[in-house]
Amino acid sequence: MSNKVKILFVDREQGEYLLIAEILSHIRQVNYELVWCNQLDAALPKILSQEFDVVLLDYYWGAESARDLLNAARLQACQTPIVVMTDEMETEVDREAIRAGAADYLIKGQIDHLLLERALRYAIERKQTEQHLTRLAHYDSLTDIPNRILFRDRLEHAVHLAERDHTSFTLMFIDLNGFKQVNDNFGHDAGDAIIRICAERLNSCLRRSDSVARMGGDEFTLLLQNIANSTDVAHIAQKVIDSIQQPADINGHEVVVGCSIGIAIYPEAGRDADALLKHADMAMYKAKQVSGSNYRFFTEMMNQDVRRQLRQEADLRAALRYQQFVLHYSPRIDMATGKVVAIEAQLRWDKPGVGLLNPSEFIATAEETGVITAIGYWVLRQACHDIKLLQGFWDEQLMMSIHLSMRQFKDENLVHEVARIFADNDIQPGDIEFEITETVFADNIDLVSLCMRPLSFFGINFLLDNFGAGNSSLLHLQRLPISTVKIDLGFLQELNRSHTDKRLVSAMISLAHNLGKLVVAEGVETKEQKDWLKEMGCNLMQGRYIAESKSYAEMLAWLQETSVPHQSKLN
């Protein structure tokens, strides 16, 4: 036992604390530091902190006992030994406390310095022995990472938490490629060295919440928590492959091994530990049937979907690099004056060999993979550049409306990048409006509102798109800097067929006006729709009745044409 021992004394009586401190003062060979905690409900964090070498715990606290505290410490794998104290000997309490995880049991009136020193020393030494034996039983002796037994326990715990919290996690089963050749050519010591190196490399690929284990031989498993989607899992699998494949120096020889990875995602690939291990193993053998290092998901459908997403992600990054994205613009008019007051920037992908793609064909992948952040900044730069040029040909105030995605709100550089792009393009207050969809707004209200306030300082207007399709709070609509709402296109498409939808759209317009918001109707296709919306008090509109979405050059020509007075469709 160390010459310095820190003790946490958990008892509500200060007199007991002073008595124990006096008893400890008679022990000369060890320096004891006694820390008093007089609240039972405050003791657990201190016990689990690993700040103390041992705990002295009063078992009775009036009508309460410390049994629940002992059980909680045991369930959370407490590393600190706990010695329980009572006023008199109680056989049932003795058994109960030991079952709950106590290391020893003392009677307060019988404690002297010899008995206390022995109890503390034995408790600490016994705990150290238990921890050593536990490590031998649960950790691989070659790599010092968890073995099959401990991994199985962690996997079952992950299943329990995922089932309780309705979350997901990923199991990877990894088998080294070429390991037998290393053993045959360089000997078993070289094989052991490769196993240790691979264990270190796998550890370096993981976050603190993840875990790695050696299942035996050249097989490993990874347990990955809180992975957002299948594409992220695929990226981690490729990261593992790239790491394992790095050359290793073994006794002056450059040795290279690869790996095959099987991936099982809870709950799609199984709802218990046995099913997940079996299916990850099956997927690993599928990966092994292909030459070289590969990974495979348990379900082929998922496998194909992830590979399609990865291909499209690579294509999207190439599209940015080779400037394949273009902006088209949809004009918006003021229904009272018939004048064009804004244009909405709409992203298109001019994909080689395919043609012009609408966002519906690629934006979901861009969102899921995170490429949307870089694309969004390109859109902002291009739209700011174009609006300054268009304003030079247009006598009236003209605003540019630009969509912002949820991924962009999560980018910590958003406000800084917006400020820089505005400065580069001499953007003035009122030049730019940001559109956010109601579903994004409602589901991420705290994050969105946090970003909206500093952006509004630049004079940016905010428009809530798809109004009526989500579940946004009217209180937030009133308090946040949202100047305009856009009625969901689905409601307008039914105007000529459904009286119910007419009443609903009319009510939405009234509600928005009562909240002090302007109302935009998009997707207006007929004169009847336009006349009815104007009658209902809709402020602004856009759609094919006004003009189709146009390229920059087409929009410039169209604006110059509409500057001629008395354009019938605008009035």
Tab-separated table of N, CA and C in Angstrom, residues 377 380 384 397 399-404 408-409 414-423 427-436 448 451-464 480-484:
chain	number	residue	atom	x	y	z
A	377	TYR	N	-21.645	27.537	-50.222
A	377	TYR	CA	-20.806	28.740	-50.304
A	377	TYR	C	-20.571	29.143	-51.760
A	380	LEU	N	-23.673	30.953	-52.792
A	380	LEU	CA	-23.726	32.297	-52.211
A	380	LEU	C	-22.807	33.257	-52.964
A	384	CYS	N	-24.329	36.317	-55.201
A	384	CYS	CA	-23.970	37.700	-54.832
A	384	CYS	C	-23.333	38.410	-56.024
A	397	GLN	N	-35.330	48.422	-56.920
A	397	GLN	CA	-34.672	47.563	-55.932
A	397	GLN	C	-34.879	46.110	-56.313
A	399	MET	N	-33.810	42.100	-55.119
A	399	MET	CA	-33.231	41.282	-54.061
A	399	MET	C	-32.985	39.860	-54.583
A	400	MET	N	-31.938	39.209	-54.045
A	400	MET	CA	-31.631	37.828	-54.386
A	400	MET	C	-32.028	36.922	-53.213
A	401	SER	N	-32.784	35.857	-53.525
A	401	SER	CA	-33.210	34.896	-52.509
A	401	SER	C	-32.385	33.625	-52.664
A	402	ILE	N	-31.750	33.171	-51.566
A	402	ILE	CA	-30.817	32.041	-51.602
A	402	ILE	C	-31.209	31.041	-50.520
A	403	HIS	N	-31.245	29.751	-50.868
A	403	HIS	CA	-31.585	28.701	-49.909
A	403	HIS	C	-30.390	28.382	-49.002
A	404	LEU	N	-30.665	28.186	-47.720
A	404	LEU	CA	-29.669	27.696	-46.771
A	404	LEU	C	-30.115	26.335	-46.263
A	408	GLN	N	-25.451	23.823	-43.463
A	408	GLN	CA	-24.784	25.115	-43.429
A	408	GLN	C	-24.951	25.797	-42.077
A	409	PHE	N	-26.117	25.634	-41.458
A	409	PHE	CA	-26.324	26.202	-40.126
A	409	PHE	C	-25.407	25.545	-39.097
A	414	LEU	N	-20.085	29.732	-40.714
A	414	LEU	CA	-21.135	30.306	-41.554
A	414	LEU	C	-21.144	31.829	-41.514
A	415	VAL	N	-21.233	32.409	-40.332
A	415	VAL	CA	-21.345	33.869	-40.219
A	415	VAL	C	-20.095	34.547	-40.786
A	416	HIS	N	-18.924	34.003	-40.476
A	416	HIS	CA	-17.672	34.579	-40.974
A	416	HIS	C	-17.620	34.531	-42.502
A	417	GLU	N	-17.999	33.382	-43.097
A	417	GLU	CA	-17.957	33.239	-44.554
A	417	GLU	C	-18.951	34.168	-45.234
A	418	VAL	N	-20.152	34.284	-44.666
A	418	VAL	CA	-21.157	35.189	-45.224
A	418	VAL	C	-20.629	36.623	-45.216
A	419	ALA	N	-20.041	37.033	-44.104
A	419	ALA	CA	-19.504	38.395	-43.999
A	419	ALA	C	-18.417	38.631	-45.048
A	420	ARG	N	-17.550	37.642	-45.237
A	420	ARG	CA	-16.456	37.801	-46.193
A	420	ARG	C	-16.980	37.884	-47.630
A	421	ILE	N	-17.936	37.027	-47.970
A	421	ILE	CA	-18.507	37.031	-49.322
A	421	ILE	C	-19.257	38.336	-49.583
A	422	PHE	N	-19.972	38.829	-48.581
A	422	PHE	CA	-20.686	40.104	-48.728
A	422	PHE	C	-19.704	41.249	-48.966
A	423	ALA	N	-18.608	41.248	-48.208
A	423	ALA	CA	-17.620	42.314	-48.361
A	423	ALA	C	-16.982	42.256	-49.746
A	427	ILE	N	-22.097	43.754	-51.041
A	427	ILE	CA	-23.518	43.500	-50.797
A	427	ILE	C	-24.047	44.486	-49.755
A	428	GLN	N	-25.183	45.093	-50.068
A	428	GLN	CA	-25.786	46.079	-49.193
A	428	GLN	C	-26.995	45.482	-48.468
A	429	PRO	N	-27.409	46.075	-47.332
A	429	PRO	CA	-28.618	45.585	-46.648
A	429	PRO	C	-29.817	45.562	-47.601
A	430	GLY	N	-30.524	44.477	-47.580
A	430	GLY	CA	-31.680	44.333	-48.449
A	430	GLY	C	-31.379	43.655	-49.771
A	431	ASP	N	-30.087	43.417	-50.079
A	431	ASP	CA	-29.741	42.763	-51.346
A	431	ASP	C	-30.016	41.263	-51.302
A	432	ILE	N	-29.910	40.672	-50.110
A	432	ILE	CA	-29.955	39.215	-49.996
A	432	ILE	C	-31.051	38.785	-49.026
A	433	GLU	N	-31.723	37.690	-49.403
A	433	GLU	CA	-32.699	37.043	-48.525
A	433	GLU	C	-32.312	35.562	-48.450
A	434	PHE	N	-32.282	35.012	-47.248
A	434	PHE	CA	-32.002	33.592	-47.064
A	434	PHE	C	-33.310	32.839	-46.854
A	435	GLU	N	-33.483	31.742	-47.590
A	435	GLU	CA	-34.664	30.888	-47.443
A	435	GLU	C	-34.315	29.657	-46.618
A	436	ILE	N	-35.152	29.357	-45.639
A	436	ILE	CA	-35.021	28.105	-44.880
A	436	ILE	C	-36.374	27.420	-44.890
A	448	VAL	N	-30.866	27.111	-35.461
A	448	VAL	CA	-31.212	28.053	-36.522
A	448	VAL	C	-31.345	29.462	-35.963
A	451	CYS	N	-28.047	31.203	-35.234
A	451	CYS	CA	-27.336	31.719	-36.417
A	451	CYS	C	-28.066	32.894	-37.064
A	452	MET	N	-29.382	32.911	-36.954
A	452	MET	CA	-30.152	33.946	-37.636
A	452	MET	C	-29.870	35.343	-37.103
A	453	ARG	N	-29.695	35.457	-35.824
A	453	ARG	CA	-29.555	36.793	-35.222
A	453	ARG	C	-28.305	37.530	-35.717
A	454	PRO	N	-27.102	36.905	-35.691
A	454	PRO	CA	-25.943	37.651	-36.215
A	454	PRO	C	-26.042	37.902	-37.715
A	455	LEU	N	-26.660	36.973	-38.465
A	455	LEU	CA	-26.815	37.178	-39.903
A	455	LEU	C	-27.741	38.359	-40.194
A	456	SER	N	-28.752	38.528	-39.353
A	456	SER	CA	-29.694	39.636	-39.569
A	456	SER	C	-29.014	40.991	-39.378
A	457	PHE	N	-27.887	41.032	-38.626
A	457	PHE	CA	-27.151	42.288	-38.446
A	457	PHE	C	-26.578	42.795	-39.770
A	458	PHE	N	-26.366	41.871	-40.736
A	458	PHE	CA	-25.859	42.274	-42.044
A	458	PHE	C	-26.969	42.832	-42.935
A	459	GLY	N	-28.178	42.890	-42.417
A	459	GLY	CA	-29.303	43.364	-43.211
A	459	GLY	C	-29.960	42.271	-44.024
A	460	ILE	N	-29.666	41.009	-43.698
A	460	ILE	CA	-30.244	39.886	-44.430
A	460	ILE	C	-31.691	39.690	-44.003
A	461	ASN	N	-32.570	39.510	-44.977
A	461	ASN	CA	-33.947	39.123	-44.702
A	461	ASN	C	-34.034	37.601	-44.668
A	462	PHE	N	-35.014	37.073	-43.941
A	462	PHE	CA	-35.219	35.627	-43.879
A	462	PHE	C	-36.626	35.285	-44.353
A	463	LEU	N	-36.703	34.244	-45.180
A	463	LEU	CA	-37.977	33.738	-45.677
A	463	LEU	C	-38.156	32.310	-45.204
A	464	LEU	N	-39.344	31.993	-44.689
A	464	LEU	CA	-39.655	30.635	-44.257
A	464	LEU	C	-40.371	29.923	-45.392
A	480	LEU	N	-38.382	35.838	-34.134
A	480	LEU	CA	-37.168	35.746	-34.933
A	480	LEU	C	-37.267	36.636	-36.172
A	481	PRO	N	-36.119	37.008	-36.763
A	481	PRO	CA	-36.119	37.969	-37.885
A	481	PRO	C	-36.561	37.338	-39.208
A	482	ILE	N	-37.786	36.811	-39.228
A	482	ILE	CA	-38.369	36.253	-40.449
A	482	ILE	C	-39.368	37.277	-40.982
A	483	SER	N	-39.098	37.796	-42.184
A	483	SER	CA	-39.952	38.850	-42.737
A	483	SER	C	-41.025	38.305	-43.662
A	484	THR	N	-40.793	37.100	-44.221
A	484	THR	CA	-41.662	36.584	-45.279
A	484	THR	C	-41.873	35.091	-45.115
